[in-house]
mmCIF file of C-alpha atoms in Angstrom:
data_model
loop_
_atom_site.group_PDB
_atom_site.id
_atom_site.type_symbol
_atom_site.label_atom_id
_atom_site.label_comp_id
_atom_site.label_asym_id
_atom_site.label_seq_id
_atom_site.Cartn_x
_atom_site.Cartn_y
_atom_site.Cartn_z
ATOM 1 C CA MET A 1044 -5.410 7.752 8.766
ATOM 2 C CA LYS A 1045 -4.285 6.576 5.733
ATOM 3 C CA ARG A 1046 -1.102 4.566 5.980
ATOM 4 C CA VAL A 1047 1.499 3.780 3.259
ATOM 5 C CA ILE A 1048 3.641 0.848 3.265
ATOM 6 C CA VAL A 1049 7.494 1.827 3.049
ATOM 7 C CA GLY A 1050 9.463 -1.371 3.698
ATOM 8 C CA GLU A 1051 9.743 -4.942 5.049
ATOM 9 C CA ILE A 1052 12.140 -6.303 7.592
ATOM 10 C CA GLY A 1053 13.906 -9.432 6.216
ATOM 11 C CA ARG A 1054 15.783 -11.894 8.054
ATOM 12 C CA PRO A 1055 18.537 -11.478 10.826
ATOM 13 C CA HIS A 1056 21.683 -10.107 10.086
ATOM 14 C CA GLY A 1057 24.413 -11.208 12.720
ATOM 15 C CA VAL A 1058 23.805 -11.795 16.304
ATOM 16 C CA ARG A 1059 23.263 -8.247 17.933
ATOM 17 C CA GLY A 1060 19.688 -7.462 16.482
ATOM 18 C CA LEU A 1061 20.417 -6.185 13.135
ATOM 19 C CA VAL A 1062 17.929 -7.009 10.148
ATOM 20 C CA ARG A 1063 17.840 -6.917 6.504
ATOM 21 C CA LEU A 1064 15.345 -4.167 5.293
ATOM 22 C CA ARG A 1065 13.662 -3.891 2.117
ATOM 23 C CA ALA A 1066 13.051 -0.058 1.921
ATOM 24 C CA PHE A 1067 10.185 0.984 -0.651
ATOM 25 C CA THR A 1068 11.213 4.549 -0.448
ATOM 26 C CA ALA A 1069 13.159 6.721 -3.040
ATOM 27 C CA ASP A 1070 15.856 6.867 -0.625
ATOM 28 C CA PRO A 1071 16.324 3.503 1.178
ATOM 29 C CA ARG A 1072 18.305 5.218 4.254
ATOM 30 C CA ALA A 1073 15.517 7.807 4.654
ATOM 31 C CA ILE A 1074 12.986 5.360 5.988
ATOM 32 C CA GLY A 1075 13.504 6.084 9.405
ATOM 33 C CA ASN A 1076 12.718 9.666 9.011
ATOM 34 C CA TYR A 1077 9.050 8.662 8.246
ATOM 35 C CA GLY A 1078 8.368 7.114 11.786
ATOM 36 C CA PRO A 1079 7.940 5.633 13.871
ATOM 37 C CA LEU A 1080 6.421 3.056 11.686
ATOM 38 C CA THR A 1081 3.965 0.629 12.282
ATOM 39 C CA ASP A 1082 2.987 -3.111 11.415
ATOM 40 C CA GLU A 1083 0.206 -3.542 9.001
ATOM 41 C CA ALA A 1084 -2.547 -3.646 11.772
ATOM 42 C CA GLY A 1085 -1.250 -0.565 13.363
ATOM 43 C CA THR A 1086 -0.605 -1.877 16.855
ATOM 44 C CA ARG A 1087 3.284 -2.056 16.930
ATOM 45 C CA ARG A 1088 5.640 0.685 16.254
ATOM 46 C CA PHE A 1089 9.091 0.662 15.313
ATOM 47 C CA ALA A 1090 12.074 3.086 15.400
ATOM 48 C CA VAL A 1091 14.100 2.170 12.557
ATOM 49 C CA THR A 1092 17.381 3.151 11.584
ATOM 50 C CA ALA A 1093 18.859 2.222 8.301
ATOM 51 C CA MET A 1094 22.385 1.485 7.550
ATOM 52 C CA PRO A 1095 24.235 0.731 4.571
ATOM 53 C CA ASP A 1096 23.833 -2.272 2.217
ATOM 54 C CA GLY A 1097 20.278 -2.986 3.175
ATOM 55 C CA ILE A 1098 20.888 -3.535 7.112
ATOM 56 C CA ALA A 1099 18.809 -1.868 9.708
ATOM 57 C CA ARG A 1100 18.730 -1.563 13.589
ATOM 58 C CA ILE A 1101 15.253 -1.507 15.376
ATOM 59 C CA GLU A 1102 14.729 0.107 18.415
ATOM 60 C CA GLY A 1103 14.645 -2.429 21.236
ATOM 61 C CA VAL A 1104 15.776 -5.328 19.278
ATOM 62 C CA THR A 1105 19.070 -6.515 20.622
ATOM 63 C CA ASP A 1106 19.788 -10.290 19.444
ATOM 64 C CA ARG A 1107 19.356 -12.626 16.665
ATOM 65 C CA GLU A 1108 16.150 -14.221 18.379
ATOM 66 C CA GLN A 1109 14.349 -10.930 18.792
ATOM 67 C CA ALA A 1110 15.318 -9.926 15.067
ATOM 68 C CA ALA A 1111 14.059 -13.260 13.721
ATOM 69 C CA LYS A 1112 10.653 -12.871 15.377
ATOM 70 C CA LEU A 1113 10.084 -9.590 13.109
ATOM 71 C CA THR A 1114 11.136 -11.143 9.746
ATOM 72 C CA GLY A 1115 8.275 -10.568 7.349
ATOM 73 C CA VAL A 1116 6.848 -7.705 9.115
ATOM 74 C CA LYS A 1117 5.754 -4.966 6.753
ATOM 75 C CA LEU A 1118 6.295 -1.392 7.829
ATOM 76 C CA TYR A 1119 3.868 1.544 7.354
ATOM 77 C CA ALA A 1120 4.212 5.171 7.654
ATOM 78 C CA GLU A 1121 1.102 7.665 8.103
ATOM 79 C CA ARG A 1122 0.652 9.181 4.604
ATOM 80 C CA ASP A 1123 1.032 12.688 5.877
ATOM 81 C CA ARG A 1124 4.479 12.103 6.946
ATOM 82 C CA LEU A 1125 5.540 11.413 3.466
ATOM 83 C CA PRO A 1126 6.529 14.075 1.048
ATOM 84 C CA PRO A 1127 4.005 14.821 -1.847
ATOM 85 C CA PRO A 1128 4.915 13.285 -5.313
ATOM 86 C CA GLU A 1129 6.999 15.611 -7.439
ATOM 87 C CA ASP A 1130 5.234 14.788 -10.477
ATOM 88 C CA PRO A 1131 1.491 15.879 -10.362
ATOM 89 C CA ASP A 1132 0.563 12.850 -12.223
ATOM 90 C CA GLU A 1133 2.050 10.634 -9.502
ATOM 91 C CA PHE A 1134 0.007 9.609 -6.459
ATOM 92 C CA PHE A 1135 -0.012 6.952 -3.674
ATOM 93 C CA LEU A 1136 -2.490 4.233 -4.307
ATOM 94 C CA CYS A 1137 -3.986 5.033 -0.800
ATOM 95 C CA ASP A 1138 -5.023 8.457 -2.130
ATOM 96 C CA LEU A 1139 -7.450 6.735 -4.271
ATOM 97 C CA GLU A 1140 -9.462 5.640 -1.458
ATOM 98 C CA GLY A 1141 -12.756 7.459 -0.793
ATOM 99 C CA LEU A 1142 -12.847 9.143 -4.310
ATOM 100 C CA PRO A 1143 -15.993 8.828 -6.417
ATOM 101 C CA ALA A 1144 -15.614 6.568 -9.376
ATOM 102 C CA PHE A 1145 -17.473 7.746 -12.561
ATOM 103 C CA GLY A 1146 -18.181 6.082 -15.918
ATOM 104 C CA GLU A 1147 -17.270 7.503 -19.434
ATOM 105 C CA ASP A 1148 -20.822 8.978 -19.491
ATOM 106 C CA GLY A 1149 -20.160 10.972 -16.268
ATOM 107 C CA ALA A 1150 -22.374 8.662 -14.232
ATOM 108 C CA LYS A 1151 -21.334 7.714 -10.605
ATOM 109 C CA LEU A 1152 -20.736 4.136 -10.309
ATOM 110 C CA GLY A 1153 -19.528 4.399 -6.635
ATOM 111 C CA THR A 1154 -16.544 5.161 -4.363
ATOM 112 C CA VAL A 1155 -13.298 3.506 -4.457
ATOM 113 C CA ARG A 1156 -13.098 1.524 -1.165
ATOM 114 C CA ALA A 1157 -9.574 0.161 -1.664
ATOM 115 C CA VAL A 1158 -6.644 -0.427 -3.685
ATOM 116 C CA GLN A 1159 -5.186 -4.065 -3.442
ATOM 117 C CA ASP A 1160 -2.405 -5.789 -4.763
ATOM 118 C CA HIS A 1161 -1.795 -9.559 -4.284
ATOM 119 C CA GLY A 1162 1.040 -9.985 -6.647
ATOM 120 C CA ALA A 1163 -0.696 -10.281 -9.980
ATOM 121 C CA GLY A 1164 -1.375 -6.356 -10.430
ATOM 122 C CA ALA A 1165 -3.588 -3.631 -8.315
ATOM 123 C CA PHE A 1166 -7.226 -3.667 -8.654
ATOM 124 C CA LEU A 1167 -9.731 -1.250 -7.394
ATOM 125 C CA VAL A 1168 -12.474 -2.331 -4.885
ATOM 126 C CA ILE A 1169 -15.565 0.031 -5.586
ATOM 127 C CA ASP A 1170 -18.428 0.330 -3.517
ATOM 128 C CA ALA A 1171 -21.288 0.514 -6.239
ATOM 129 C CA ALA A 1172 -25.149 0.429 -5.843
ATOM 130 C CA SER A 1173 -25.194 -2.955 -7.813
ATOM 131 C CA GLY A 1174 -22.699 -4.381 -5.283
ATOM 132 C CA GLU A 1175 -18.837 -4.628 -5.168
ATOM 133 C CA LEU A 1176 -17.087 -4.271 -8.273
ATOM 134 C CA LEU A 1177 -13.335 -5.496 -8.658
ATOM 135 C CA LEU A 1178 -11.535 -3.659 -11.498
ATOM 136 C CA PRO A 1179 -7.965 -4.134 -12.627
ATOM 137 C CA PHE A 1180 -5.969 -1.064 -11.917
ATOM 138 C CA THR A 1181 -4.795 -0.270 -15.425
ATOM 139 C CA LYS A 1182 -4.779 2.541 -17.976
ATOM 140 C CA ALA A 1183 -7.535 0.746 -20.007
ATOM 141 C CA VAL A 1184 -9.802 0.185 -17.175
ATOM 142 C CA VAL A 1185 -8.990 3.523 -15.242
ATOM 143 C CA PRO A 1186 -7.954 5.928 -17.855
ATOM 144 C CA VAL A 1187 -8.298 9.218 -15.484
ATOM 145 C CA VAL A 1188 -7.043 9.426 -12.171
ATOM 146 C CA ASP A 1189 -7.720 12.918 -11.021
ATOM 147 C CA VAL A 1190 -6.538 13.093 -7.276
ATOM 148 C CA ALA A 1191 -6.406 16.865 -7.244
ATOM 149 C CA GLY A 1192 -10.123 16.942 -8.438
ATOM 150 C CA GLY A 1193 -11.287 14.113 -6.380
ATOM 151 C CA ARG A 1194 -12.314 11.748 -8.940
ATOM 152 C CA VAL A 1195 -11.478 8.517 -11.035
ATOM 153 C CA VAL A 1196 -12.988 7.711 -14.234
ATOM 154 C CA VAL A 1197 -13.331 3.630 -15.014
ATOM 155 C CA VAL A 1198 -14.403 1.785 -17.896
ATOM 156 C CA PRO A 1199 -15.362 -1.658 -16.682
ATOM 157 C CA PRO A 1200 -14.489 -4.327 -19.069
ATOM 158 C CA GLY A 1201 -17.551 -6.444 -20.418
ATOM 159 C CA GLU A 1202 -16.236 -9.698 -18.580
ATOM 160 C CA VAL A 1203 -16.310 -8.089 -15.229
ATOM 161 C CA ILE A 1204 -20.172 -7.410 -15.413
ATOM 162 C CA ILE A 1205 -21.533 -10.908 -15.619
ATOM 163 C CA PRO A 1206 -25.251 -11.369 -14.826
ATOM 164 C CA PRO A 1207 -26.186 -14.357 -12.259
ATOM 165 C CA GLN A 1208 -26.520 -17.555 -14.052
ATOM 166 C CA PRO A 1209 -29.374 -20.297 -13.659
ATOM 167 C CA GLY A 1210 -29.044 -22.025 -10.316
ATOM 168 C CA GLU A 1211 -26.180 -19.424 -8.730
ATOM 169 C CA ALA A 1212 -28.659 -17.695 -6.703
ATOM 170 C CA ALA A 1213 -29.272 -21.002 -4.774
ATOM 171 C CA ALA A 1214 -25.430 -21.533 -4.096
#
């Protein structure tokens, strides 16, 4: 089941278990409509009620100490619970996972295993016959994203394909 990050629990607010909430949804107060939400591992569930000014109540959390233990927890919703993007050119990054990746010449390069973002921009992880390819997710490197057609077209930059240097095999 594909999941999409929809928010992150911040620091406690007050002494009754309320928390600050960073919602990544178009309407921050609608975050609770996509739940129950889960943590990154998918093991813990959270029923969230968003309140004004970025504050939220989490079911079962009744004091500041419990709320503090949740600081930094990222909240995920199942992909099928989210509305489809209004613009046909928009998509969720998780929608790319599993799509075949083709080169400009039409040759299949591999399959998108993941889309990762560690703060410096997203990149595609492609399982290719030659091994794993990590490609920056930019318009220059990924000029075509056709979720409806079930494919992406990639143009790997020359710097990404580096042949092994003498002595690297031993390392």
